[in-house]
Amino acid sequence: MRKKYSIGFLILTILVVFLLILGYRISYHKMLSKQEEAQAQEDAPEKEEGFYIKAADGYVTVYLGDGKTVYEYTSILVSELPDAIQKELENGKKVDSLGQVYGFLENYSS
């Protein structure tokens, strides 16, 4: 009789472990798909519209492709930039990718 209970307990333990693993895998795949969706939404402005780098209140500011929605504020003073760049930023410098934005910011930050 004791052997029957041991076999039943072993089968129950295996079943519980299997269900836990299955639940983990399902939740893991859901999390991955949510992350992929979030990444796709973050990349959307870059692919569709590009960015504008402009002077705003004496600082360099990055806008989305519509030219009105702020993407990122910086601590780069416009007055510390070369004159040619200052004039370019008055009208807004259009760049196509986020990599170009960060390249520009990296070149002109302290």
Short mmCIF file of N, CA and C in Angstrom, two decimals:
data_model
loop_
_atom_site.label_atom_id
_atom_site.label_comp_id
_atom_site.label_asym_id
_atom_site.label_seq_id
_atom_site.Cartn_x
_atom_site.Cartn_y
_atom_site.Cartn_z
N MET A 1 0.82 -1.20 0.00
CA MET A 1 0.00 0.00 0.00
C MET A 1 0.87 1.27 0.00
N ARG A 2 1.95 1.19 0.76
CA ARG A 2 2.83 2.34 0.84
C ARG A 2 3.47 2.62 -0.52
N LYS A 3 3.76 1.58 -1.27
CA LYS A 3 4.36 1.73 -2.58
C LYS A 3 3.40 2.43 -3.54
N LYS A 4 2.10 2.17 -3.44
CA LYS A 4 1.10 2.82 -4.28
C LYS A 4 1.08 4.33 -4.01
N TYR A 5 1.14 4.70 -2.73
CA TYR A 5 1.14 6.12 -2.37
C TYR A 5 2.41 6.80 -2.87
N SER A 6 3.52 6.13 -2.80
CA SER A 6 4.80 6.69 -3.28
C SER A 6 4.74 6.92 -4.78
N ILE A 7 4.22 5.97 -5.53
CA ILE A 7 4.11 6.13 -6.99
C ILE A 7 3.12 7.25 -7.32
N GLY A 8 2.01 7.31 -6.61
CA GLY A 8 1.03 8.38 -6.82
C GLY A 8 1.61 9.74 -6.51
N PHE A 9 2.38 9.84 -5.42
CA PHE A 9 3.01 11.10 -5.05
C PHE A 9 4.05 11.51 -6.11
N LEU A 10 4.80 10.58 -6.62
CA LEU A 10 5.80 10.85 -7.65
C LEU A 10 5.13 11.36 -8.92
N ILE A 11 4.05 10.70 -9.33
CA ILE A 11 3.32 11.12 -10.53
C ILE A 11 2.74 12.52 -10.34
N LEU A 12 2.18 12.79 -9.15
CA LEU A 12 1.63 14.11 -8.85
C LEU A 12 2.72 15.18 -8.88
N THR A 13 3.87 14.87 -8.31
CA THR A 13 5.00 15.81 -8.31
C THR A 13 5.46 16.11 -9.73
N ILE A 14 5.57 15.10 -10.55
CA ILE A 14 5.99 15.29 -11.95
C ILE A 14 4.96 16.15 -12.69
N LEU A 15 3.68 15.90 -12.46
CA LEU A 15 2.63 16.67 -13.10
C LEU A 15 2.69 18.14 -12.68
N VAL A 16 2.89 18.40 -11.40
CA VAL A 16 2.97 19.78 -10.92
C VAL A 16 4.17 20.50 -11.52
N VAL A 17 5.31 19.81 -11.55
CA VAL A 17 6.51 20.41 -12.14
C VAL A 17 6.28 20.70 -13.62
N PHE A 18 5.66 19.78 -14.33
CA PHE A 18 5.36 19.98 -15.75
C PHE A 18 4.46 21.20 -15.95
N LEU A 19 3.43 21.34 -15.13
CA LEU A 19 2.52 22.47 -15.25
C LEU A 19 3.22 23.79 -14.93
N LEU A 20 4.11 23.79 -13.95
CA LEU A 20 4.86 25.00 -13.63
C LEU A 20 5.76 25.41 -14.79
N ILE A 21 6.43 24.45 -15.39
CA ILE A 21 7.29 24.75 -16.54
C ILE A 21 6.48 25.27 -17.71
N LEU A 22 5.35 24.65 -17.96
CA LEU A 22 4.48 25.10 -19.04
C LEU A 22 3.99 26.52 -18.80
N GLY A 23 3.57 26.83 -17.59
CA GLY A 23 3.11 28.18 -17.25
C GLY A 23 4.23 29.20 -17.41
N TYR A 24 5.44 28.84 -17.01
CA TYR A 24 6.57 29.74 -17.16
C TYR A 24 6.85 30.03 -18.63
N ARG A 25 6.84 29.00 -19.45
CA ARG A 25 7.12 29.18 -20.88
C ARG A 25 6.07 30.08 -21.54
N ILE A 26 4.82 29.88 -21.18
CA ILE A 26 3.75 30.70 -21.76
C ILE A 26 3.93 32.16 -21.36
N SER A 27 4.18 32.41 -20.08
CA SER A 27 4.34 33.79 -19.63
C SER A 27 5.61 34.42 -20.22
N TYR A 28 6.65 33.64 -20.40
CA TYR A 28 7.89 34.14 -20.99
C TYR A 28 7.67 34.57 -22.44
N HIS A 29 6.95 33.78 -23.21
CA HIS A 29 6.68 34.14 -24.60
C HIS A 29 5.76 35.35 -24.70
N LYS A 30 4.82 35.49 -23.79
CA LYS A 30 3.97 36.69 -23.78
C LYS A 30 4.81 37.93 -23.50
N MET A 31 5.73 37.82 -22.54
CA MET A 31 6.59 38.94 -22.19
C MET A 31 7.46 39.34 -23.39
N LEU A 32 8.00 38.35 -24.11
CA LEU A 32 8.82 38.64 -25.28
C LEU A 32 8.03 39.36 -26.36
N SER A 33 6.81 38.93 -26.59
CA SER A 33 6.00 39.58 -27.62
C SER A 33 5.65 41.02 -27.22
N LYS A 34 5.42 41.27 -25.94
CA LYS A 34 5.15 42.64 -25.48
C LYS A 34 6.39 43.51 -25.66
N GLN A 35 7.57 42.98 -25.37
CA GLN A 35 8.80 43.74 -25.55
C GLN A 35 9.03 44.05 -27.03
N GLU A 36 8.75 43.10 -27.89
CA GLU A 36 8.90 43.34 -29.33
C GLU A 36 7.95 44.43 -29.82
N GLU A 37 6.72 44.42 -29.30
CA GLU A 37 5.76 45.46 -29.67
C GLU A 37 6.23 46.82 -29.19
N ALA A 38 6.73 46.88 -27.96
CA ALA A 38 7.22 48.14 -27.41
C ALA A 38 8.41 48.65 -28.21
N GLN A 39 9.31 47.77 -28.59
CA GLN A 39 10.46 48.16 -29.40
C GLN A 39 10.03 48.66 -30.76
N ALA A 40 9.04 48.03 -31.35
CA ALA A 40 8.54 48.47 -32.66
C ALA A 40 7.92 49.86 -32.56
N GLN A 41 7.23 50.14 -31.47
CA GLN A 41 6.63 51.46 -31.28
C GLN A 41 7.70 52.52 -31.06
N GLU A 42 8.79 52.18 -30.36
CA GLU A 42 9.87 53.13 -30.15
C GLU A 42 10.57 53.46 -31.46
N ASP A 43 10.72 52.47 -32.31
CA ASP A 43 11.41 52.67 -33.58
C ASP A 43 10.54 53.34 -34.62
N ALA A 44 9.25 53.37 -34.42
CA ALA A 44 8.33 53.90 -35.43
C ALA A 44 8.63 55.34 -35.84
N PRO A 45 8.87 56.29 -34.90
CA PRO A 45 9.14 57.65 -35.35
C PRO A 45 10.40 57.73 -36.21
N GLU A 46 11.40 56.93 -35.88
CA GLU A 46 12.65 56.94 -36.63
C GLU A 46 12.41 56.50 -38.07
N LYS A 47 11.63 55.46 -38.27
CA LYS A 47 11.41 54.92 -39.59
C LYS A 47 10.48 55.80 -40.41
N GLU A 48 9.49 56.40 -39.80
CA GLU A 48 8.48 57.13 -40.53
C GLU A 48 8.86 58.57 -40.82
N GLU A 49 9.37 59.28 -39.84
CA GLU A 49 9.45 60.72 -39.98
C GLU A 49 10.84 61.30 -39.83
N GLY A 50 11.74 60.69 -39.11
CA GLY A 50 13.02 61.29 -38.82
C GLY A 50 12.92 62.21 -37.62
N PHE A 51 13.89 63.10 -37.48
CA PHE A 51 13.97 63.99 -36.33
C PHE A 51 14.43 65.36 -36.77
N TYR A 52 14.17 66.36 -35.92
CA TYR A 52 14.69 67.70 -36.11
C TYR A 52 15.50 68.06 -34.87
N ILE A 53 16.66 68.65 -35.11
CA ILE A 53 17.48 69.17 -34.02
C ILE A 53 17.38 70.68 -34.12
N LYS A 54 16.89 71.32 -33.05
CA LYS A 54 16.63 72.76 -33.08
C LYS A 54 17.19 73.42 -31.84
N ALA A 55 17.30 74.74 -31.92
CA ALA A 55 17.65 75.56 -30.78
C ALA A 55 16.34 75.98 -30.10
N ALA A 56 16.25 75.74 -28.79
CA ALA A 56 15.06 76.13 -28.04
C ALA A 56 15.50 76.63 -26.66
N ASP A 57 15.18 77.87 -26.35
CA ASP A 57 15.52 78.48 -25.07
C ASP A 57 17.01 78.43 -24.79
N GLY A 58 17.82 78.55 -25.82
CA GLY A 58 19.26 78.58 -25.65
C GLY A 58 19.93 77.22 -25.59
N TYR A 59 19.15 76.15 -25.69
CA TYR A 59 19.70 74.79 -25.64
C TYR A 59 19.32 74.02 -26.89
N VAL A 60 20.10 73.00 -27.19
CA VAL A 60 19.79 72.11 -28.31
C VAL A 60 18.69 71.16 -27.86
N THR A 61 17.64 71.05 -28.67
CA THR A 61 16.51 70.19 -28.36
C THR A 61 16.21 69.32 -29.58
N VAL A 62 15.87 68.07 -29.33
CA VAL A 62 15.55 67.13 -30.41
C VAL A 62 14.04 66.96 -30.47
N TYR A 63 13.49 67.11 -31.68
CA TYR A 63 12.06 66.97 -31.91
C TYR A 63 11.80 65.79 -32.84
N LEU A 64 10.60 65.24 -32.75
CA LEU A 64 10.18 64.22 -33.70
C LEU A 64 9.98 64.86 -35.06
N GLY A 65 9.70 64.06 -36.05
CA GLY A 65 9.57 64.52 -37.42
C GLY A 65 8.52 65.59 -37.65
N ASP A 66 7.54 65.71 -36.76
CA ASP A 66 6.54 66.76 -36.92
C ASP A 66 7.09 68.13 -36.57
N GLY A 67 8.25 68.19 -35.92
CA GLY A 67 8.88 69.45 -35.57
C GLY A 67 8.30 70.13 -34.35
N LYS A 68 7.31 69.53 -33.71
CA LYS A 68 6.66 70.14 -32.55
C LYS A 68 6.77 69.29 -31.30
N THR A 69 6.78 67.99 -31.44
CA THR A 69 6.82 67.07 -30.31
C THR A 69 8.26 66.86 -29.88
N VAL A 70 8.55 67.21 -28.62
CA VAL A 70 9.91 67.08 -28.11
C VAL A 70 10.24 65.61 -27.88
N TYR A 71 11.37 65.20 -28.44
CA TYR A 71 11.85 63.84 -28.23
C TYR A 71 12.84 63.80 -27.08
N GLU A 72 13.72 64.82 -27.02
CA GLU A 72 14.73 64.84 -25.96
C GLU A 72 15.26 66.26 -25.77
N TYR A 73 15.37 66.65 -24.50
CA TYR A 73 16.02 67.90 -24.14
C TYR A 73 17.49 67.60 -23.88
N THR A 74 18.36 68.55 -24.20
CA THR A 74 19.79 68.35 -23.93
C THR A 74 20.29 69.50 -23.06
N SER A 75 21.49 69.35 -22.57
CA SER A 75 22.13 70.41 -21.79
C SER A 75 23.19 71.13 -22.62
N ILE A 76 23.14 70.97 -23.92
CA ILE A 76 24.11 71.60 -24.82
C ILE A 76 23.65 73.03 -25.11
N LEU A 77 24.49 74.00 -24.74
CA LEU A 77 24.17 75.40 -24.99
C LEU A 77 24.42 75.72 -26.46
N VAL A 78 23.46 76.38 -27.07
CA VAL A 78 23.60 76.77 -28.47
C VAL A 78 24.73 77.77 -28.63
N SER A 79 24.92 78.63 -27.65
CA SER A 79 25.96 79.66 -27.74
C SER A 79 27.37 79.08 -27.78
N GLU A 80 27.54 77.84 -27.36
CA GLU A 80 28.86 77.21 -27.37
C GLU A 80 29.15 76.49 -28.69
N LEU A 81 28.20 76.46 -29.59
CA LEU A 81 28.38 75.79 -30.87
C LEU A 81 28.97 76.75 -31.90
N PRO A 82 29.59 76.22 -32.94
CA PRO A 82 30.09 77.08 -34.02
C PRO A 82 28.94 77.87 -34.66
N ASP A 83 29.27 79.03 -35.21
CA ASP A 83 28.25 79.91 -35.78
C ASP A 83 27.44 79.23 -36.88
N ALA A 84 28.09 78.47 -37.72
CA ALA A 84 27.39 77.79 -38.82
C ALA A 84 26.34 76.81 -38.27
N ILE A 85 26.69 76.10 -37.21
CA ILE A 85 25.75 75.15 -36.60
C ILE A 85 24.61 75.90 -35.92
N GLN A 86 24.93 77.03 -35.28
CA GLN A 86 23.88 77.82 -34.62
C GLN A 86 22.83 78.26 -35.64
N LYS A 87 23.28 78.73 -36.79
CA LYS A 87 22.34 79.18 -37.82
C LYS A 87 21.53 78.01 -38.37
N GLU A 88 22.17 76.87 -38.49
CA GLU A 88 21.46 75.68 -38.98
C GLU A 88 20.38 75.24 -38.00
N LEU A 89 20.67 75.37 -36.70
CA LEU A 89 19.71 74.94 -35.69
C LEU A 89 18.56 75.93 -35.52
N GLU A 90 18.75 77.17 -35.93
CA GLU A 90 17.65 78.14 -35.85
C GLU A 90 16.46 77.68 -36.68
N ASN A 91 16.74 77.15 -37.86
CA ASN A 91 15.68 76.66 -38.75
C ASN A 91 15.32 75.21 -38.46
N GLY A 92 16.23 74.50 -37.82
CA GLY A 92 16.01 73.10 -37.54
C GLY A 92 16.80 72.23 -38.50
N LYS A 93 17.62 71.39 -37.95
CA LYS A 93 18.44 70.47 -38.75
C LYS A 93 17.70 69.15 -38.83
N LYS A 94 17.34 68.72 -40.03
CA LYS A 94 16.62 67.45 -40.21
C LYS A 94 17.61 66.32 -40.31
N VAL A 95 17.36 65.26 -39.52
CA VAL A 95 18.16 64.04 -39.60
C VAL A 95 17.20 62.86 -39.74
N ASP A 96 17.67 61.81 -40.39
CA ASP A 96 16.78 60.71 -40.73
C ASP A 96 16.71 59.60 -39.68
N SER A 97 17.75 59.48 -38.85
CA SER A 97 17.77 58.35 -37.93
C SER A 97 18.19 58.78 -36.54
N LEU A 98 17.85 57.95 -35.60
CA LEU A 98 18.22 58.19 -34.21
C LEU A 98 19.74 58.12 -34.05
N GLY A 99 20.39 57.29 -34.83
CA GLY A 99 21.85 57.20 -34.80
C GLY A 99 22.49 58.52 -35.19
N GLN A 100 21.93 59.20 -36.19
CA GLN A 100 22.45 60.51 -36.60
C GLN A 100 22.22 61.55 -35.52
N VAL A 101 21.08 61.47 -34.83
CA VAL A 101 20.81 62.39 -33.73
C VAL A 101 21.87 62.25 -32.66
N TYR A 102 22.10 61.02 -32.22
CA TYR A 102 23.07 60.82 -31.15
C TYR A 102 24.49 61.08 -31.61
N GLY A 103 24.78 60.88 -32.88
CA GLY A 103 26.09 61.24 -33.41
C GLY A 103 26.32 62.74 -33.32
N PHE A 104 25.31 63.52 -33.70
CA PHE A 104 25.40 64.97 -33.61
C PHE A 104 25.58 65.41 -32.16
N LEU A 105 24.74 64.87 -31.28
CA LEU A 105 24.82 65.26 -29.87
C LEU A 105 26.15 64.89 -29.26
N GLU A 106 26.69 63.75 -29.63
CA GLU A 106 27.97 63.31 -29.10
C GLU A 106 29.10 64.23 -29.58
N ASN A 107 29.01 64.68 -30.82
CA ASN A 107 30.05 65.56 -31.36
C ASN A 107 30.08 66.92 -30.68
N TYR A 108 28.93 67.43 -30.28
CA TYR A 108 28.86 68.78 -29.76
C TYR A 108 28.59 68.86 -28.25
N SER A 109 28.56 67.73 -27.57
CA SER A 109 28.43 67.79 -26.11
C SER A 109 29.83 67.93 -25.53
N SER A 110 29.90 68.42 -24.33
CA SER A 110 31.19 68.70 -23.68
C SER A 110 32.12 67.57 -23.83
#
